[in-house]
Structure formats: C-alpha cells, structure tokens
Tab-separated table of C-alpha atoms and ligand atoms in Angstrom:
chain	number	residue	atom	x	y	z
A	287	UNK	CA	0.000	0.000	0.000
A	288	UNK	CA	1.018	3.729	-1.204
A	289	UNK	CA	2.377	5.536	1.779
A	290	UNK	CA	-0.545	7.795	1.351
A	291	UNK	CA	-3.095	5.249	0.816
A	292	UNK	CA	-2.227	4.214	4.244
A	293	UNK	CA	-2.340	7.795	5.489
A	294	UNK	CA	-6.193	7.915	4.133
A	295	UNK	CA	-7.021	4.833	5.613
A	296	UNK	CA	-5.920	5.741	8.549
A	297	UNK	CA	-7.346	9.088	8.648
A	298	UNK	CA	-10.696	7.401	7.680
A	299	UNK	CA	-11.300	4.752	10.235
A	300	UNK	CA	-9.854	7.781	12.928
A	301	UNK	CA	-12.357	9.805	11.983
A	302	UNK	CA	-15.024	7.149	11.596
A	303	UNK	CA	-14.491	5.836	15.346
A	304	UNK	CA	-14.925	9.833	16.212
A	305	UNK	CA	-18.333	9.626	14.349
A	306	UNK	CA	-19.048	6.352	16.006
A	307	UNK	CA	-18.773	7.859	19.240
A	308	UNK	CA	-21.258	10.764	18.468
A	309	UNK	CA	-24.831	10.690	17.829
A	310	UNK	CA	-26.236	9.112	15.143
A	311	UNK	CA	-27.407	11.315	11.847
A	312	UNK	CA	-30.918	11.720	12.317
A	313	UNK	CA	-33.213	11.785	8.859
A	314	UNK	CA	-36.170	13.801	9.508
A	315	UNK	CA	-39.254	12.039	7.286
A	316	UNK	CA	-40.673	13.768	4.518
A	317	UNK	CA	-44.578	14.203	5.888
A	318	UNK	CA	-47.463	13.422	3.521
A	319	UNK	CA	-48.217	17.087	2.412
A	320	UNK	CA	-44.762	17.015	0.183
A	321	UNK	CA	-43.719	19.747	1.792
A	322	UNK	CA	-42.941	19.741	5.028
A	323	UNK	CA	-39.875	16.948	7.487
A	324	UNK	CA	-40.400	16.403	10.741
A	325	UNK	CA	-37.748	14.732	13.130
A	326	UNK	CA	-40.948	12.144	13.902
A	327	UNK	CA	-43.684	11.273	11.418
A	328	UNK	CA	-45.989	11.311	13.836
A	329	UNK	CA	-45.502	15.559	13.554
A	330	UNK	CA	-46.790	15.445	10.690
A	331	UNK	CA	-49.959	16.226	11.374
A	332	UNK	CA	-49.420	19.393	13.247
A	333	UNK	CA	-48.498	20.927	10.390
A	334	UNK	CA	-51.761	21.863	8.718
A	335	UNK	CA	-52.982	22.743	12.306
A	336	UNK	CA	-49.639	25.150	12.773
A	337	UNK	CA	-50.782	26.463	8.961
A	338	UNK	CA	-54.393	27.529	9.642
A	339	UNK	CA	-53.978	28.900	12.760
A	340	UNK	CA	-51.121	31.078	12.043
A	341	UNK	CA	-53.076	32.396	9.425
A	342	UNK	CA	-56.265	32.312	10.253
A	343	UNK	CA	-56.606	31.895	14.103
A	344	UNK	CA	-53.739	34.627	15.255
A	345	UNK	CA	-54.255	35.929	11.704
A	346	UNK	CA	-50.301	37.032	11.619
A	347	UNK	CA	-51.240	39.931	14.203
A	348	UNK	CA	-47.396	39.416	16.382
A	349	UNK	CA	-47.408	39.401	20.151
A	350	UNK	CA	-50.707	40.632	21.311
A	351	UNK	CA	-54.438	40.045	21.851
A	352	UNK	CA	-54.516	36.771	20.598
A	353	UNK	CA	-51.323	35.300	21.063
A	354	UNK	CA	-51.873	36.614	24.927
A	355	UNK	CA	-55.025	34.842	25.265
A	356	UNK	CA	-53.682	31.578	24.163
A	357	UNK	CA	-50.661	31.594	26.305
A	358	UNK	CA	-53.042	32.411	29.682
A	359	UNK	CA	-55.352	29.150	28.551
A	360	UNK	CA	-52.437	27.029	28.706
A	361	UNK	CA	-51.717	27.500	32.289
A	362	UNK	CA	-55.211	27.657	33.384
A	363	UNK	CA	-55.704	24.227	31.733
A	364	UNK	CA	-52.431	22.860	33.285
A	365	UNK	CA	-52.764	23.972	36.663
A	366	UNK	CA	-55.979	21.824	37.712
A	367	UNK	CA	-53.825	18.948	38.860
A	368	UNK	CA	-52.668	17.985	42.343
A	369	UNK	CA	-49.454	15.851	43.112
A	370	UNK	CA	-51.193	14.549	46.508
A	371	UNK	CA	-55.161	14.463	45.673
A	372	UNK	CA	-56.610	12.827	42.091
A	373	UNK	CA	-60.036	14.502	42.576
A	374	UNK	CA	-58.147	18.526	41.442
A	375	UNK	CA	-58.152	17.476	37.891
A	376	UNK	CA	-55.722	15.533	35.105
A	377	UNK	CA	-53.488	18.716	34.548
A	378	UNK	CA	-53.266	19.787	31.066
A	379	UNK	CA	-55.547	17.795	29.290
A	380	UNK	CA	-58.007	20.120	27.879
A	381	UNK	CA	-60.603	19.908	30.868
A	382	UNK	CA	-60.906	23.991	30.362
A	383	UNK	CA	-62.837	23.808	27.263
A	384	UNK	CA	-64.258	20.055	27.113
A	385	UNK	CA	-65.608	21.021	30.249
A	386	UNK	CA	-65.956	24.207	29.498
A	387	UNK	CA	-69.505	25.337	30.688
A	388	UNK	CA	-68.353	24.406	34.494
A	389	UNK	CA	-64.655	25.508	34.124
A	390	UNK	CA	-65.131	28.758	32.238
A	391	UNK	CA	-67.540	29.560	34.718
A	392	UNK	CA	-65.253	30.140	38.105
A	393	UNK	CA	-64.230	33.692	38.948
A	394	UNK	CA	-60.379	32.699	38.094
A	395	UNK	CA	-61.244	32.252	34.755
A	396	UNK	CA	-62.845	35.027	34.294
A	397	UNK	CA	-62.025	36.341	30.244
A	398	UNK	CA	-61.116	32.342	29.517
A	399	UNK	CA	-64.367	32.609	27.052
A	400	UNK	CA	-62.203	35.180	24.872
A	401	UNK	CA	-59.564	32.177	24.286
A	402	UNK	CA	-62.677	29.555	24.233
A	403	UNK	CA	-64.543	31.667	21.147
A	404	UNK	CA	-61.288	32.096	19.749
A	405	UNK	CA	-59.457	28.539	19.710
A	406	UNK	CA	-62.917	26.489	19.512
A	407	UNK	CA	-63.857	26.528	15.767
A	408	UNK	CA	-60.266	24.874	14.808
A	409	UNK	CA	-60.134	22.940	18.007
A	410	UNK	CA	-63.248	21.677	15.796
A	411	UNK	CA	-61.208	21.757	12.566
A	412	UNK	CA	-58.740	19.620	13.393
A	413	UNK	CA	-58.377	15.878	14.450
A	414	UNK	CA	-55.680	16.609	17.457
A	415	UNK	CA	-56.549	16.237	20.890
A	416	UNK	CA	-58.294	19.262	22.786
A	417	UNK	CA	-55.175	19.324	25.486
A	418	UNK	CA	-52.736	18.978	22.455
A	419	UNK	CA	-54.411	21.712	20.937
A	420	UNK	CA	-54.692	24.471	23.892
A	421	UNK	CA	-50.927	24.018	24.521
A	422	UNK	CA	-49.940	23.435	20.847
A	423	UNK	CA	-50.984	27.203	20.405
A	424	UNK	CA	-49.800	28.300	23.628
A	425	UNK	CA	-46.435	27.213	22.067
A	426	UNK	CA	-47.066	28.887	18.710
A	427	UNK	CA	-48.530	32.289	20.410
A	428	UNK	CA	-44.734	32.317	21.758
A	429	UNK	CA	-43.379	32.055	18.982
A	430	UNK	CA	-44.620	35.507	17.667
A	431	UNK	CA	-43.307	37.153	21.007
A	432	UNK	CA	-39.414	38.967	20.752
A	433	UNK	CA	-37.188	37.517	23.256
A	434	UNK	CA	-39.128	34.180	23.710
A	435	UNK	CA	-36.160	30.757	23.690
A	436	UNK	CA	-37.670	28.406	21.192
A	437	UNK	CA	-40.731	26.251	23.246
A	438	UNK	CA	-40.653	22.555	23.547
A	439	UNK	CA	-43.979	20.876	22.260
A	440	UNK	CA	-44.555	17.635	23.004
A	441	UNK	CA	-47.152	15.967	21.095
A	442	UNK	CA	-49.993	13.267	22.474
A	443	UNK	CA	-51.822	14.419	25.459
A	444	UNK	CA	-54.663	12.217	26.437
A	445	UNK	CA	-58.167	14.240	27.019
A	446	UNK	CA	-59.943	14.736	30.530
A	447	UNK	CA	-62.536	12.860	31.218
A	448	UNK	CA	-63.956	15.003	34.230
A	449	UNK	CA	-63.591	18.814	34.892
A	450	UNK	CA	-61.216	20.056	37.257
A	451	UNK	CA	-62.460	21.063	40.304
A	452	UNK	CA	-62.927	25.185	41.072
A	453	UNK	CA	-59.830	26.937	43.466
A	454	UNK	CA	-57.273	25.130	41.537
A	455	UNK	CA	-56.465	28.083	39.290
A	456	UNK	CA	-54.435	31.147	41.413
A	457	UNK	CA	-56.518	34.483	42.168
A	458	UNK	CA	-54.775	37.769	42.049
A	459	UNK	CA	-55.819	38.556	45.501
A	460	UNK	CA	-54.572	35.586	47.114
A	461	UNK	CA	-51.418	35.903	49.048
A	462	UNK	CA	-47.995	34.718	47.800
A	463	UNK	CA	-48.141	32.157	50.484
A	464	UNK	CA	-51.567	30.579	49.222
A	465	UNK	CA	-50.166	30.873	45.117
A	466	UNK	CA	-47.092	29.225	46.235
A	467	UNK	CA	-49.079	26.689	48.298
A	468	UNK	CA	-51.145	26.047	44.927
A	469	UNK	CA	-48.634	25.643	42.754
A	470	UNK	CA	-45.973	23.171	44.444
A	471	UNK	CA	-49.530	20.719	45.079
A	472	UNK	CA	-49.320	21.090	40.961
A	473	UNK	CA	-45.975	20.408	41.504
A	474	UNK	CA	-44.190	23.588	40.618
A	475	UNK	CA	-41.406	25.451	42.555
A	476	UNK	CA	-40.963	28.751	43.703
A	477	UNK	CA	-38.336	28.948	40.941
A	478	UNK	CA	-41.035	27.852	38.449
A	479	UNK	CA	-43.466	30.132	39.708
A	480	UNK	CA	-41.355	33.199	38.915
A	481	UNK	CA	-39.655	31.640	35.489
A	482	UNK	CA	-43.823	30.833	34.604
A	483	UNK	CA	-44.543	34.665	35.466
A	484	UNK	CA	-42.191	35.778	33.032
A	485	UNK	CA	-45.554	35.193	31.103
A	486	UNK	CA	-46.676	38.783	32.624
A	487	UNK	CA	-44.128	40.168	30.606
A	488	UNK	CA	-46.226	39.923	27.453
A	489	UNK	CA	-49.630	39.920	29.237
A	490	UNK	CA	-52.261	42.750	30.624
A	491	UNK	CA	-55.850	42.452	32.114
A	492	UNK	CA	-59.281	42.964	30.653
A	493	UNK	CA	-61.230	42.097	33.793
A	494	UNK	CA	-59.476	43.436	37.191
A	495	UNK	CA	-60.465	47.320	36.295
A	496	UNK	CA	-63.878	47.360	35.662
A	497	UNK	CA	-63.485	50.922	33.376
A	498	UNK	CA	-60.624	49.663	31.316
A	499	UNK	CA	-59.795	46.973	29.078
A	500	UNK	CA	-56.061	45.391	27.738
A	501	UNK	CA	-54.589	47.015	30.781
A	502	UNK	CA	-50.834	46.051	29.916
A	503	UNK	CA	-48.918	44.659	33.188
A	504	UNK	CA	-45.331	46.199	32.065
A	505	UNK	CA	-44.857	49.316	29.561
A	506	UNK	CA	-43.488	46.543	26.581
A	507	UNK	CA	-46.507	43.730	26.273
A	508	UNK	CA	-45.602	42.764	22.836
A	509	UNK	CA	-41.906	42.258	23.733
A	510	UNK	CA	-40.944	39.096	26.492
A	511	UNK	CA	-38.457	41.764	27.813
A	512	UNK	CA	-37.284	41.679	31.514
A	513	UNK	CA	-39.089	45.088	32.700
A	514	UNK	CA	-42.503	43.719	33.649
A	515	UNK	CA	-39.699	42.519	36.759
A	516	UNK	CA	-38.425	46.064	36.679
A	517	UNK	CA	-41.254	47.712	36.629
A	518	UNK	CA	-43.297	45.159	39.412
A	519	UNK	CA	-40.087	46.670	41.981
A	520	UNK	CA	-40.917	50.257	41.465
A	521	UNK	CA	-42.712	52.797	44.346
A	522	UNK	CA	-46.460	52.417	43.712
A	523	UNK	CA	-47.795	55.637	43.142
A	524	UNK	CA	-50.728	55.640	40.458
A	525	UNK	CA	-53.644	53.568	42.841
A	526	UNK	CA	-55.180	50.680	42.212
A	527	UNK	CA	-58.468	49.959	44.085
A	528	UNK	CA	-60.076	46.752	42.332
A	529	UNK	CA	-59.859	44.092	43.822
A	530	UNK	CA	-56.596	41.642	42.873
A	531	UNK	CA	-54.975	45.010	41.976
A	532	UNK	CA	-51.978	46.854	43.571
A	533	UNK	CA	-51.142	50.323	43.171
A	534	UNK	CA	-48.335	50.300	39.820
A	535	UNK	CA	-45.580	53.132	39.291
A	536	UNK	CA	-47.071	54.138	35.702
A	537	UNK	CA	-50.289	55.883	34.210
A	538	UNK	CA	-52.064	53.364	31.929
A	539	UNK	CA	-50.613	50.460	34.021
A	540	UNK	CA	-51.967	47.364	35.838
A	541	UNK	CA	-50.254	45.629	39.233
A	542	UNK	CA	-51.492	42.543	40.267
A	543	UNK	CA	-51.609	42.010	43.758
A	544	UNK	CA	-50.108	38.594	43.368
A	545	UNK	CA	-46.952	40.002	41.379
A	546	UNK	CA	-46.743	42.036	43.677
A	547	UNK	CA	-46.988	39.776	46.499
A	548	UNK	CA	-44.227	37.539	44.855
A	549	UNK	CA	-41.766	40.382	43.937
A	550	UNK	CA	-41.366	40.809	47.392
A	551	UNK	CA	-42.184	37.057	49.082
A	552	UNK	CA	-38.521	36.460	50.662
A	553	UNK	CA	-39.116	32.808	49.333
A	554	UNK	CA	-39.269	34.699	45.776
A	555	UNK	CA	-37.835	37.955	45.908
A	556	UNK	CA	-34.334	37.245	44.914
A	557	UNK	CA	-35.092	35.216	42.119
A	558	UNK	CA	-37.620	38.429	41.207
A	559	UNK	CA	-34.942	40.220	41.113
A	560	UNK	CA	-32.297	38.449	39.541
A	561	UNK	CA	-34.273	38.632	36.280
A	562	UNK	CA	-33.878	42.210	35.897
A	563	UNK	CA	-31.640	43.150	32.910
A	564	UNK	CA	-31.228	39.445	32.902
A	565	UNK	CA	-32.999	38.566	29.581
A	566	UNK	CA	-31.121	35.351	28.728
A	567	UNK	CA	-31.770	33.492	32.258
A	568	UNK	CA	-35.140	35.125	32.398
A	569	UNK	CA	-35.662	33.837	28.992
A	570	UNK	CA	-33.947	30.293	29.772
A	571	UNK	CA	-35.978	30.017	33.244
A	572	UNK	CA	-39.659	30.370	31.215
A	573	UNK	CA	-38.600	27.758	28.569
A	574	UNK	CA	-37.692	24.892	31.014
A	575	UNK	CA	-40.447	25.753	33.401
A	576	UNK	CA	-42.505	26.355	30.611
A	577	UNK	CA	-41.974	22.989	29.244
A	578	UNK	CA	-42.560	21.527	32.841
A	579	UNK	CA	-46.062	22.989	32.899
A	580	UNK	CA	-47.018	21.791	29.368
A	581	UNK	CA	-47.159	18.004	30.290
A	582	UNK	CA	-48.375	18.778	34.389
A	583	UNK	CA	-50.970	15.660	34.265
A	584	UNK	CA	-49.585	13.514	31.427
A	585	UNK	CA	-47.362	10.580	30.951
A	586	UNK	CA	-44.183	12.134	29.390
A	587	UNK	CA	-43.248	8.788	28.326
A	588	UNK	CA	-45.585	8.359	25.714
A	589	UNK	CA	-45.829	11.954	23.941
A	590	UNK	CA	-43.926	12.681	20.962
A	591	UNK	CA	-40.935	15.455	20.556
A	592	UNK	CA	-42.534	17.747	18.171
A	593	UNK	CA	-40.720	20.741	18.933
A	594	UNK	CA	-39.438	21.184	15.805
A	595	UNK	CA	-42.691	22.144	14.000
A	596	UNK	CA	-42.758	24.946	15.882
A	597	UNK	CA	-41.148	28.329	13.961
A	598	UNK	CA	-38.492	30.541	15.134
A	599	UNK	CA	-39.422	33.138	17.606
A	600	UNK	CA	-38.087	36.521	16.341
A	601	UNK	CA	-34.984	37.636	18.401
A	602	UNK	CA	-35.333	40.841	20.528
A	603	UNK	CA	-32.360	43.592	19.423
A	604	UNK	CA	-29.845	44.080	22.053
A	605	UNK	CA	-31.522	47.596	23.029
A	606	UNK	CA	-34.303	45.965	23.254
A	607	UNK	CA	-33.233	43.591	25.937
A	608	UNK	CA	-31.224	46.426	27.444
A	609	UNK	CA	-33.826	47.217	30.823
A	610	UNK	CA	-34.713	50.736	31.623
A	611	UNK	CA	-36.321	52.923	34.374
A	612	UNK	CA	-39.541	54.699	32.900
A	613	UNK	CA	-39.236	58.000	32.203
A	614	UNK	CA	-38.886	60.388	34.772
A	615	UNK	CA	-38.185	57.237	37.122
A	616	UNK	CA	-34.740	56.197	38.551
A	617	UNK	CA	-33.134	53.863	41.438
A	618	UNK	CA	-34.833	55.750	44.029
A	619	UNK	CA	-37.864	54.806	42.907
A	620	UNK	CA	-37.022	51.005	43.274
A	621	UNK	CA	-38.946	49.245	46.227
A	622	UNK	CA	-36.315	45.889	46.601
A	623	UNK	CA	-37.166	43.363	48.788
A	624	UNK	CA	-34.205	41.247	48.163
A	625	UNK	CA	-31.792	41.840	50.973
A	626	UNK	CA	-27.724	42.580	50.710
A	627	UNK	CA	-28.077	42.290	46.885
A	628	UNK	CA	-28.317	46.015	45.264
A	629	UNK	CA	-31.028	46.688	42.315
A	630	UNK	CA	-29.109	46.844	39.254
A	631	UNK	CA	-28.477	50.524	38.281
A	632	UNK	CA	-30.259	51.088	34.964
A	633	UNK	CA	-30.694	53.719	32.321
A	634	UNK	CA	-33.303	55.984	32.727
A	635	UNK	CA	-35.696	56.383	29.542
A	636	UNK	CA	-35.671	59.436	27.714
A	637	UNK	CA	-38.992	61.905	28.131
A	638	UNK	CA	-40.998	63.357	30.454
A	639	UNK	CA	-43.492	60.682	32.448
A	640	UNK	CA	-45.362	59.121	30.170
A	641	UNK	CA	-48.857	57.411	30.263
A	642	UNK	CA	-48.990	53.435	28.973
A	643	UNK	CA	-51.138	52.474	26.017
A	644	UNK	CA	-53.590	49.936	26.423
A	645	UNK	CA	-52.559	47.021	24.293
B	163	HEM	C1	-49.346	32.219	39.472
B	163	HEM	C2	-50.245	33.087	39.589
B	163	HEM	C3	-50.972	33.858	38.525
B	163	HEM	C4	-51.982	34.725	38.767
B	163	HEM	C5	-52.578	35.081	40.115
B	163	HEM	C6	-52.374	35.277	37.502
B	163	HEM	C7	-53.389	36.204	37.334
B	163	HEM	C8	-53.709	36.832	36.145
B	163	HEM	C9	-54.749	37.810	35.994
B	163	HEM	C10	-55.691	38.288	37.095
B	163	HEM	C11	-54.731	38.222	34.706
B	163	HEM	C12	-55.660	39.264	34.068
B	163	HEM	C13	-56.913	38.607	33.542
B	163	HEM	C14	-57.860	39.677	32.990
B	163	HEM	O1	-58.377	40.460	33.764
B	163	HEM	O2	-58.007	39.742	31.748
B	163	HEM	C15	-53.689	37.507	34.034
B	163	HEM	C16	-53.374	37.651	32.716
B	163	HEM	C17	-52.492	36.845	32.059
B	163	HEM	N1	-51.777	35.802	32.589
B	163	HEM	FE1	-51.628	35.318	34.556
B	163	HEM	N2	-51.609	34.744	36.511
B	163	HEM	C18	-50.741	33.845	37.073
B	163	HEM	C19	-49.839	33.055	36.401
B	163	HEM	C20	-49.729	32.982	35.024
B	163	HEM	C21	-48.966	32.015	34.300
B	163	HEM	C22	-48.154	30.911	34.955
B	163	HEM	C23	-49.119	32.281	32.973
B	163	HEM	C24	-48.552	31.579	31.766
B	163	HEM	C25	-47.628	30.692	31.755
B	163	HEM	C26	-49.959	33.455	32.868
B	163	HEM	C27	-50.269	34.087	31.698
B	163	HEM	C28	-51.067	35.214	31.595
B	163	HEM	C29	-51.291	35.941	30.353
B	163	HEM	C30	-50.624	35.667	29.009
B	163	HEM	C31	-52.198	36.942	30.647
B	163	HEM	C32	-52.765	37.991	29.674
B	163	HEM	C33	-54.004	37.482	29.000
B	163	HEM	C34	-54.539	38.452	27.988
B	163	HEM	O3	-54.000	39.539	27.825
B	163	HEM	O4	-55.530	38.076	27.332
B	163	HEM	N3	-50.326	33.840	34.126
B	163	HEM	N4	-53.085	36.657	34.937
C-alpha cells in the first residue's frame, strides 16, 4: 500500500471511530403534504394545524391580543392537577374547554371565554386532541413574542374525562403564600413560579379594572423583555383599588396584587430580582419551566418530541433587551425586597413621564 493510501485509511477509520462515538445522523421524514420533514412522522400532522392557525386563528397579528389569550389558557388548563389528591383534575388535558360550561364559569377564569370563542372553531377543525391543541398554540402564540427561547412541544396528550375542580387556578388577591401553596400541590417550585410569570411580561388584564380593558402589566406587552420585573419593583404611586390590583408606578398600568406579592415574598424575591436586565436566564428560566407545565398531568413517556414544527421566535435587538427605568423614574424609585443584593443601576428612559397604552 502507497504511503498515502495508508495515510487515508488511517485518517478514515480515525475519523469514523470519532463519528461512532457521536450521535447518530438523524433523517427527519418527509410528511405526507410534500412539503414539510419532521424529526418524527408522527408531527406530521401538526403541520396543517400550525398552517391555519397562524393564518387564520392569530391571523399574523405578532405578540398581542390573541397570542396573549392563548398563552393564559395554557396554564389555566395545566394547573388543575394535584401531586397529593386525584379529585383537582388531570393537569393539562383540555378539561378547560371540554368542560368548558363548568370551568369557564369560576371567577379565576374570568375572560377564559375570549380564548374559548377564539381557539374552539379549529379545536373543531382539526383531528388533534383538545389538550394537544390548547398548549400546541400556547407554544405557537410564543413564537410571535421577541425575546421568547424556542418552546418545547410535546405531542400526544390524552383528554380529561372530568372537569377540574374550582380553586385550583391562582386568584390575584390571594397571598404569595396561598399561590405558592397552589402551585408546588401542581408540583411547581418557587423557581417555576417566577420563570412561569415571566408570562406577565407579554400579558395585561381585561377584567381586574372594571373601566378599562387590555390594561398592559409592564410598559413593553408585545416584547418578552425583563421590565414587567423592573417595573413590578418600582414605588407604587398611580392607585389601584379593584380588587386583585396593587397600586403600579405608571399611568395606563396594571399591578397585580399577586406580582406584587411575589416580587417581594422572601421565598421569591431574589429570584424576582435576579431577572432584571437578565434577559437570557429570564428567557432560559420560562422555557424549562414552561416545558414543565405543558405536560403537568400527562405521561411524558408516551408523547412525541414535536418541537421542531414549531417556527423561530423573532430575536429581541440588544436595546431591546437592554432594561430601563420609565421615564422620569430612577433607582430611588425602586422598592427591593431582596436583601444585601443592590437593584441593578439602569438607564433611565428618555422623556418626560409618560402614560402606557392599552394594548
Ligand atoms: C401564578 C399566579 C398567577 C396569577 C394570580 C395570575 C393572574 C392573572 C390575571 C388576574 C390576569 C388578568 C386577567 C384579565 O383580567 O383579563 C392575568 C393575565 C395573564 N396571565 Fe396570569 N396569573 C398567574 C400566572 C400565570 C402564568 C403561569 C401564565 C402563563 C404561563 C400566565 C399568563 C397570563 C397571560 C398571558 C395573561 C394575559 C391574558 C390576555 O391579555 O388576554 N399567568 N393573569
């Protein structure tokens, strides 16, 4: 053998027993439609789901109304489980809308009709399960929000049989200690609870003011930016009188009691506060707890990695994810609550005070 024939030969089989070692090249299948791989066949069949209701469901309108109301579903579907007693529900398995004439009707879901009328005709449409459904476009409404981390979707939720109970879903003018309480018998952390409110980032209220609608919780709903935890630390000084609301530090803008409540919890306040101008483990927190909350109820064993139906979420610019003080607001205005760690200093926005729009 050629001296260099040997050399190839030997640089083959070296860099075959590298490949060996790795993992193995994965073909994605070519799904039915002739257009569209998946990494599992079974994905397939998302696909014309993902199709009509990016079009026609969110109807291409970004991070807002629609895409809100489908994210808030998700969780109140999820969170009617109980680690320690069968009779609070299956977890995410669709009992909001199957059972949706009891469910929709308890004061926590108040405004869950607005995701019912809007999900319901495709939920029709479409031969997926109702629980696969609600979080399927829980998944996609995240993808249309700036600054979201690409969300899992796992595929093959089985559908409740019985409704979840009332009380299992978190009011706004419960105390931290009762949320907290609520969600570790779902079987979510403190740590969860704050990554999941990262949520309030791109969210607002229709229902807590009863003169106002699309109240926005943070001055940047259609961006999942770290200033709704900014903005949840600052000196209340615009009041708040409904009930579940807190006073917030801006015109035009809507404090829950319960963010509140949590922002300064000491079992949550540091992690609160460690999100701020933090928008990559802010970001990273949401996805994995996120994920968590997807399958609360269901046998992860048996559903199907679909994640990669799901499109890109658009990336947020880097002055985008650079946190501010409102206008007119600076560090004196912060209210922390996590001791022997100082607020970040941040920039303060340019302007006089302004008033938020509703979203
Ligand atoms: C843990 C305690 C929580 C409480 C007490 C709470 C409470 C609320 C309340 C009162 C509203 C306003 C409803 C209205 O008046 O229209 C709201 C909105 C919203 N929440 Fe939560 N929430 C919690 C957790 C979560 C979680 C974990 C998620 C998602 C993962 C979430 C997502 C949303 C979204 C997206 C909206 C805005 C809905 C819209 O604009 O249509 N929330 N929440």
């Amino acid at each position: 053998m050629a001296l260099t024939s040997i050399f190839v030969s030997f640089a083959l089989s070296a860099a075959l027993s590298g490949v060996s070692q790795a993992n193995p090249i994965r073909r994605r299948a070519a799904c039915p439609d002739g257009v569209n791989y998946a990494n599992n066949a079974a994905c397939c069949a998302l696909f014309p789901v993902l199709e009509d209701i990016q079009t026609n469901m969110f109807a291409d309108s970004g991070c807002a109304d629609a895409a809100h109301a489908a994210l808030r579903v998700s969780f109140h579907d999820a969170i009617g489980f109980s680690t320690s007693d069968p009779s609070q529900g299956t977890g995410a398995d669709g009992s909001i809308f199957i059972f949706g004439e009891q469910e929709i009707g308890y004061d926590a879901n108040l405004g869950i009709a607005d995701a019912f009328n809007l999900e319901a005709p495709f939920i029709a449409k479409h031969n997926i399960s109702v629980a696969d459904f609600i979080q399927f476009a829980a998944a996609v409404s995240l993808t249309k929000c700036p600054g979201v981390l690409p969300p899992t979707f796992m595929f093959g939720r089985v559908d409740a049989t019985a409704p979840a109970p009332d009380n299992t879903v978190p009011e706004p003018f419960q105390s931290s200690t009762d949320i907290l309480a609520r969600m570790a018998d779902a079987g979510l952390t403190a740590a969860d609870t704050v990554a999941l409110l990262a949520s309030h980032s791109i969210a607002g209220a229709d229902d807590i003011d009863p003169n106002a609608t699309g109240v926005p919780f943070d001055s940047t709903p259609s961006l999942f930016d770290t200033q709704f935890f900014v903005e949840t630390l600052l000196n209340g000084t615009v009041p708040g009188p409904n009930q579940g609301q807190a006073s917030s530090p801006i015109q035009g803008e809507l404090r829950l009691q319960s963010d509140f409540e949590l922002a300064h919890d000491p079992a949550t306040a540091c992690l609160w506060q460690a999100n701020v101008n933090n928008q990559q483990a802010m970001a990273q927190a949401f996805q994995q707890a996120f994920a968590k909350m997807q399958i609360i109820g269901q046998d992860a064993s048996t559903l199907v990695d679909c994640s990669d139906v799901l499109p890109a979420p658009p990336a947020l610019s880097a002055s985008q994810a650079q946190a501010f003080f409102p206008p007119g607001l600076n560090i004196s205005d912060v209210q922390g609550s996590c001791d022997g760690t100082p607020f970040p200093n941040l920039p303060t926005a340019p302007g006089a005070a302004v008033s938020v729009n509703s979203m």
